[in-house]
Amino acid sequence: MPSLNDTLSQFKITPGRLVKTIHETSGKFGAKGKWGPLDSDTGVCRLALSDEDKGVRDWFVQELISLGCEVKIDEVGSIFGIYPGKDNSKPPTAMGSHLDTQPTGGRYDGILGVLSGLEVLRTFKDSGYVPNYPVALVDWMNEEGARFPMSIMASSVWAGNFSKEEVYNTKSISDLKPVSVKEELERIGYLGETPANYLQNKLAAHFEIHIEQGPILEEEEKEIGIVVGVQSYSWFNVYVRGKAQHTGTTPLNARNDALLSCAKMLVKANEIAHKHNGLCSIGTLRLEPSSINVIPEYVHFTLDCRHQLDEVREKIIEECKSEFQKIAEAPNGSSTKEAKVEFELIYTSPAVHFNEVCVSCVEQSAEELVGKNKVKKIISGAGHDSCSTSTRIPTSMIFIPCKDGVSHNFEEYSTPEQCENGYLTLLGAVVRYDQNRSE
Amino acid sequence: MPSLNDTLSQFKITPGRLVKTIHETSGKFGAKGKWGPLDSDTGVCRLALSDEDKGVRDWFVQELISLGCEVKIDEVGSIFGIYPGKDNSKPPTAMGSHLDTQPTGGRYDGILGVLSGLEVLRTFKDSGYVPNYPVALVDWMNEEGARFPMSIMASSVWAGNFSKEEVYNTKSISDLKPVSVKEELERIGYLGETPANYLQNKLAAHFEIHIEQGPILEEEEKEIGIVVGVQSYSWFNVYVRGKAQHTGTTPLNARNDALLSCAKMLVKANEIAHKHNGLCSIGTLRLEPSSINVIPEYVHFTLDCRHQLDEVREKIIEECKSEFQKIAEAPNGSSTKEAKVEFELIYTSPAVHFNEVCVSCVEQSAEELVGKNKVKKIISGAGHDSCSTSTRIPTSMIFIPCKDGVSHNFEEYSTPEQCENGYLTLLGAVVRYDQNRSE
Ligand SMILES: NC(=O)NCCC(=O)O
Ligand SMILES: NC(=O)NCCC(=O)O
């Protein structure tokens, strides 16, 4: 097997083009939240299947076509660009991530993954390089789960882990008038015909580069994270019921204040997470009737529980359930009969362990680029489309550091050098995997 | 001065008509929230200046006209019906309350006050009774403050305690697209021409009957509360700023979670209220960016603080301010430099002491009707339009019990007998005051 530097030496690399493309497309499709003096100092709000998402998709499809790719849109709106290889009878080696963002998203989360893949294909073309087998680049629909409340949506359908129909019917939570995934796919023209299924639309492997979204690589001064797995997480809807009463005339000990119970639950969830060295977070909360002088009767919030081990995540969830129940039953310290809190599981992403061959392609590629002491094996705190693909095909990921570990925030930032290192590691890993396949 | 029973004996009373009118109008204009088997077992959602409010206003104006009243609409949408007396050169003795409700309102709060006044005028007419001076019945615009976030709005303008322009520009908080009071007054046809001012649209006194909205009268088995004053209250907007970060990758000790800080504030506010024997309530809370996997960056909630004594209310507020500040500065137990919580006063309603002459008219009227041991002098926990009028003219209020002290809830309930007692006490008090004026 040739070393990475041998491999890279055959390519015509264009330094800076990747970062230029990141900033050009972020500026055009959803730029929001200016935080610094430069034009590129904004975040991106590009919710799945929004007008901004349609904009970047249309641009992306044109780029793929201009590189000579075959373009396929699947039934849940994921975009596949297939760059031809020598033997096109075999499924492509894939690179993939997502172009959608959080409402307070940055310019890197997801975007870096897709555009680094694009930079790999551009490099192939500029270098007249023909891989042994086709290489695919995928923009997976709705990875974030911000607008349609399930993360890693389309890649889960592709992997057969979630039903197409359920996805079609999922309603948006960020629109004043909720709309379904199917309606929005139709509206923006991305309800494709390619089966959203790993058996009918085959891929041989999946590589994804992503910002770490946490502080570890930066703190330990590492350049590349070799991602060996992903922590498990579960999302819940939690509903708390109290009693609407007058804030001016109802004595404290005669109240059943759903919001006060809920406040105690949030504080308790945080304590439970601390105790188990896991994470509990509440990202959304709505209440009714929502009047200054009416005690809240009903609160709905979402709970995000994470741990590297499935068993510990389960333990955290069990403790939350029983502690929340205690709080709901005693809204004023004294106990009431009726249970007033309800849990509804939205989604569980079990702990993931990536494929050894893919991990080693990334490892060798990274070590040759930045040196053994600048890489680190790491577990991802966040879920990624690679979690879905890993259930069906060899998969692994590459992380680069991001400033202060900040993500899902307009100010998310990685340096041009960090981005470039990530793309080159991806290039090396994919070429290496392609060569492995033919050996 | 003749005794109440002498006074009542000259009237042709129609038992049951008041309660029938309450249920007929509640059924037609905004019925919501069925809670029992009877048609009348619903609450009312009749937000100020909504279509439902317009409906009941149009009906109310027709009723006033059919009783021979002169009808005036003032510049902020309050409706005045003037029933003529013998000497119409003097300002009328007024009865007033409000026809708007909370989103989860009942059939009595406000409505009982206006419709009992209507029943008094109907009784005058049926009895061929002509008071010495005119008697007015007022439907004050937006007492609840649920849609436009200031309670006792129009009566405050009338009393010169709040500016008309500020009211016009107040935007709704319950509509998807906020609209202003002025726009809604115009839309429903109630932007009147009568000056909204106690100097140009004079009243001689103000009587208001209302449900207690609390548990005291019921618990002590009293039939009528002689309201001698109203506790003080202040409403605040509170803004908490944290940092949007990824819920999966941000360690607990690296977070600045605005919602977690806020949860600690709610628990603390409740403790402070307990300590001072006052009330602190949080009725509304909104957060951003509102995504399951993003730590909340920004929370806005409203704080309602009450106590019978202005000084103690001030003390509660000071403690909330300093404790909230401490929580915001140490979102994870460890302290940060930047202050991240901000208070904005919406409105203060100072403690109110009602007029002795008016209180004694109510007291004598109530005692003669239900007996000395069935009445109780009481301080109102909730604000009322009578708080505004009391700053300019002799004012007092009559309370009747309500089931379990429940109010601002669809299931709010007072028995037909309780309502009837309230109306007869009002009739006696107004007639007595009218006679007092001529003596
Ligand atoms: N990478 C990322 O933000 N994925 C969304 C799913 C998650 O919250 O882990
Ligand atoms: N009576 C009543 O609900 N008034 C609204 C103002 C308050 O909350 O006290």
Short mmCIF file of C-alpha atoms in Angstrom, two decimals, chain B residues 41-204:
data_model
loop_
_atom_site.label_atom_id
_atom_site.label_comp_id
_atom_site.label_asym_id
_atom_site.label_seq_id
_atom_site.Cartn_x
_atom_site.Cartn_y
_atom_site.Cartn_z
CA ASP B 41 -70.12 23.69 32.17
CA THR B 42 -67.49 25.47 30.10
CA GLY B 43 -65.10 28.34 30.65
CA VAL B 44 -64.69 31.38 28.43
CA CYS B 45 -61.80 32.54 26.27
CA ARG B 46 -62.65 36.13 25.37
CA LEU B 47 -59.39 38.00 24.99
CA ALA B 48 -59.61 41.80 24.95
CA LEU B 49 -60.60 43.20 21.52
CA SER B 50 -60.84 39.74 19.95
CA ASP B 51 -63.80 38.72 17.76
CA GLU B 52 -65.42 37.16 20.84
CA ASP B 53 -65.00 40.42 22.76
CA LYS B 54 -66.53 42.36 19.85
CA GLY B 55 -69.49 39.94 19.91
CA VAL B 56 -70.30 40.49 23.58
CA ARG B 57 -69.71 44.25 23.26
CA ASP B 58 -72.22 44.57 20.40
CA TRP B 59 -74.76 42.61 22.45
CA PHE B 60 -74.03 44.72 25.57
CA VAL B 61 -74.49 48.04 23.74
CA GLN B 62 -77.88 46.86 22.41
CA GLU B 63 -78.97 45.87 25.94
CA LEU B 64 -77.98 49.29 27.30
CA ILE B 65 -79.88 51.05 24.54
CA SER B 66 -82.97 48.89 25.12
CA LEU B 67 -82.89 49.96 28.81
CA GLY B 68 -82.96 53.62 27.78
CA CYS B 69 -79.30 54.31 28.50
CA GLU B 70 -77.16 56.83 26.71
CA VAL B 71 -74.14 54.85 25.40
CA LYS B 72 -70.64 56.34 25.10
CA ILE B 73 -67.47 54.60 23.85
CA ASP B 74 -64.27 56.21 25.06
CA GLU B 75 -60.96 56.61 23.21
CA VAL B 76 -59.58 53.35 24.60
CA GLY B 77 -62.70 51.28 24.00
CA SER B 78 -64.44 51.32 27.38
CA ILE B 79 -68.23 51.26 27.11
CA PHE B 80 -70.32 53.59 29.35
CA GLY B 81 -74.10 53.15 29.59
CA ILE B 82 -75.77 56.05 31.46
CA TYR B 83 -79.15 55.34 33.07
CA PRO B 84 -80.85 58.69 33.64
CA GLY B 85 -81.74 59.99 37.13
CA LYS B 86 -83.84 62.89 38.37
CA ASP B 87 -80.97 65.38 38.24
CA ASN B 88 -78.79 64.67 35.23
CA SER B 89 -76.56 67.71 35.68
CA LYS B 90 -74.35 65.71 38.11
CA PRO B 91 -71.96 62.87 37.21
CA PRO B 92 -73.33 59.34 37.50
CA THR B 93 -72.71 56.85 40.29
CA ALA B 94 -70.96 54.03 38.45
CA MET B 95 -70.96 50.25 38.54
CA GLY B 96 -68.23 48.65 36.47
CA SER B 97 -66.05 45.69 35.71
CA HIS B 98 -64.88 43.96 32.51
CA LEU B 99 -66.19 41.54 29.88
CA ASP B 100 -62.77 40.33 28.69
CA THR B 101 -61.30 37.09 30.08
CA GLN B 102 -58.08 35.12 30.39
CA PRO B 103 -57.25 32.48 27.73
CA THR B 104 -58.37 29.89 30.33
CA GLY B 105 -61.04 32.14 31.85
CA GLY B 106 -64.26 31.24 33.62
CA ARG B 107 -67.81 32.59 33.40
CA TYR B 108 -67.61 34.93 36.41
CA ASP B 109 -64.34 36.90 36.63
CA GLY B 110 -65.29 40.39 35.36
CA ILE B 111 -68.40 39.12 33.59
CA LEU B 112 -70.33 38.82 36.88
CA GLY B 113 -69.53 42.47 37.65
CA VAL B 114 -70.79 43.89 34.38
CA LEU B 115 -73.86 41.63 34.18
CA SER B 116 -74.83 42.29 37.83
CA GLY B 117 -74.72 45.98 36.95
CA LEU B 118 -76.94 45.23 33.97
CA GLU B 119 -79.33 43.35 36.27
CA VAL B 120 -79.44 46.42 38.57
CA LEU B 121 -80.42 48.62 35.60
CA ARG B 122 -82.98 46.05 34.40
CA THR B 123 -84.40 46.04 37.93
CA PHE B 124 -84.62 49.87 37.91
CA LYS B 125 -86.48 49.73 34.62
CA ASP B 126 -88.84 46.89 35.61
CA SER B 127 -89.62 48.75 38.84
CA GLY B 128 -90.09 52.13 37.19
CA TYR B 129 -87.41 53.39 39.56
CA VAL B 130 -85.66 56.70 38.90
CA PRO B 131 -82.49 57.31 40.95
CA ASN B 132 -81.70 60.80 42.21
CA TYR B 133 -78.66 61.00 39.94
CA PRO B 134 -77.73 59.07 36.83
CA VAL B 135 -76.27 55.58 37.32
CA ALA B 136 -73.56 54.41 34.89
CA LEU B 137 -72.56 50.88 33.98
CA VAL B 138 -69.01 50.51 32.60
CA ASP B 139 -67.30 47.71 30.67
CA TRP B 140 -63.64 48.64 31.10
CA MET B 141 -61.42 47.55 28.18
CA ASN B 142 -58.67 44.96 28.90
CA GLU B 143 -58.73 44.40 32.60
CA GLU B 144 -57.02 41.03 32.31
CA GLY B 145 -53.82 41.99 30.58
CA ALA B 146 -53.66 38.54 28.99
CA ARG B 147 -53.53 39.58 25.35
CA PHE B 148 -52.11 43.08 25.82
CA PRO B 149 -49.66 42.69 28.72
CA MET B 150 -50.89 45.31 31.16
CA SER B 151 -53.80 44.62 33.48
CA ILE B 152 -56.48 47.21 34.33
CA MET B 153 -55.53 49.02 31.18
CA ALA B 154 -58.41 51.29 30.17
CA SER B 155 -59.45 52.22 33.71
CA SER B 156 -55.81 53.27 34.33
CA VAL B 157 -56.00 55.60 31.34
CA TRP B 158 -59.36 56.97 32.53
CA ALA B 159 -57.78 57.68 35.95
CA GLY B 160 -54.84 59.48 34.35
CA ASN B 161 -52.38 56.89 35.65
CA PHE B 162 -51.30 55.63 32.26
CA SER B 163 -50.96 57.33 28.89
CA LYS B 164 -53.39 56.77 26.08
CA GLU B 165 -50.57 56.74 23.52
CA GLU B 166 -48.69 54.02 25.36
CA VAL B 167 -51.85 51.93 25.44
CA TYR B 168 -52.48 52.47 21.72
CA ASN B 169 -48.99 51.19 20.93
CA THR B 170 -49.09 48.17 23.24
CA LYS B 171 -48.65 45.03 21.15
CA SER B 172 -50.43 41.75 21.76
CA ILE B 173 -48.39 38.86 23.13
CA SER B 174 -50.82 36.05 22.34
CA ASP B 175 -51.15 36.54 18.57
CA LEU B 176 -48.79 34.86 16.13
CA LYS B 177 -48.44 38.24 14.45
CA PRO B 178 -48.53 40.90 17.23
CA VAL B 179 -51.10 43.68 16.70
CA SER B 180 -51.52 46.94 18.61
CA VAL B 181 -54.44 48.00 20.82
CA LYS B 182 -55.19 50.86 18.41
CA GLU B 183 -55.30 48.54 15.40
CA GLU B 184 -57.64 46.16 17.21
CA LEU B 185 -59.89 48.98 18.50
CA GLU B 186 -60.26 50.16 14.91
CA ARG B 187 -60.75 46.67 13.52
CA ILE B 188 -63.65 45.80 15.87
CA GLY B 189 -65.18 49.30 15.71
CA TYR B 190 -64.60 50.40 19.32
CA LEU B 191 -62.19 53.32 18.93
CA GLY B 192 -64.63 55.82 20.48
CA GLU B 193 -64.61 59.60 20.82
CA THR B 194 -65.48 60.13 24.48
CA PRO B 195 -62.32 61.39 26.23
CA ALA B 196 -60.67 58.58 28.23
CA ASN B 197 -60.21 60.87 31.19
CA TYR B 198 -61.80 61.25 34.64
CA LEU B 199 -61.91 65.03 34.25
CA GLN B 200 -63.80 65.10 30.95
CA ASN B 201 -65.90 61.98 31.42
CA LYS B 202 -66.79 62.26 35.10
CA LEU B 203 -68.06 59.57 37.45
CA ALA B 204 -69.14 60.26 41.04
#
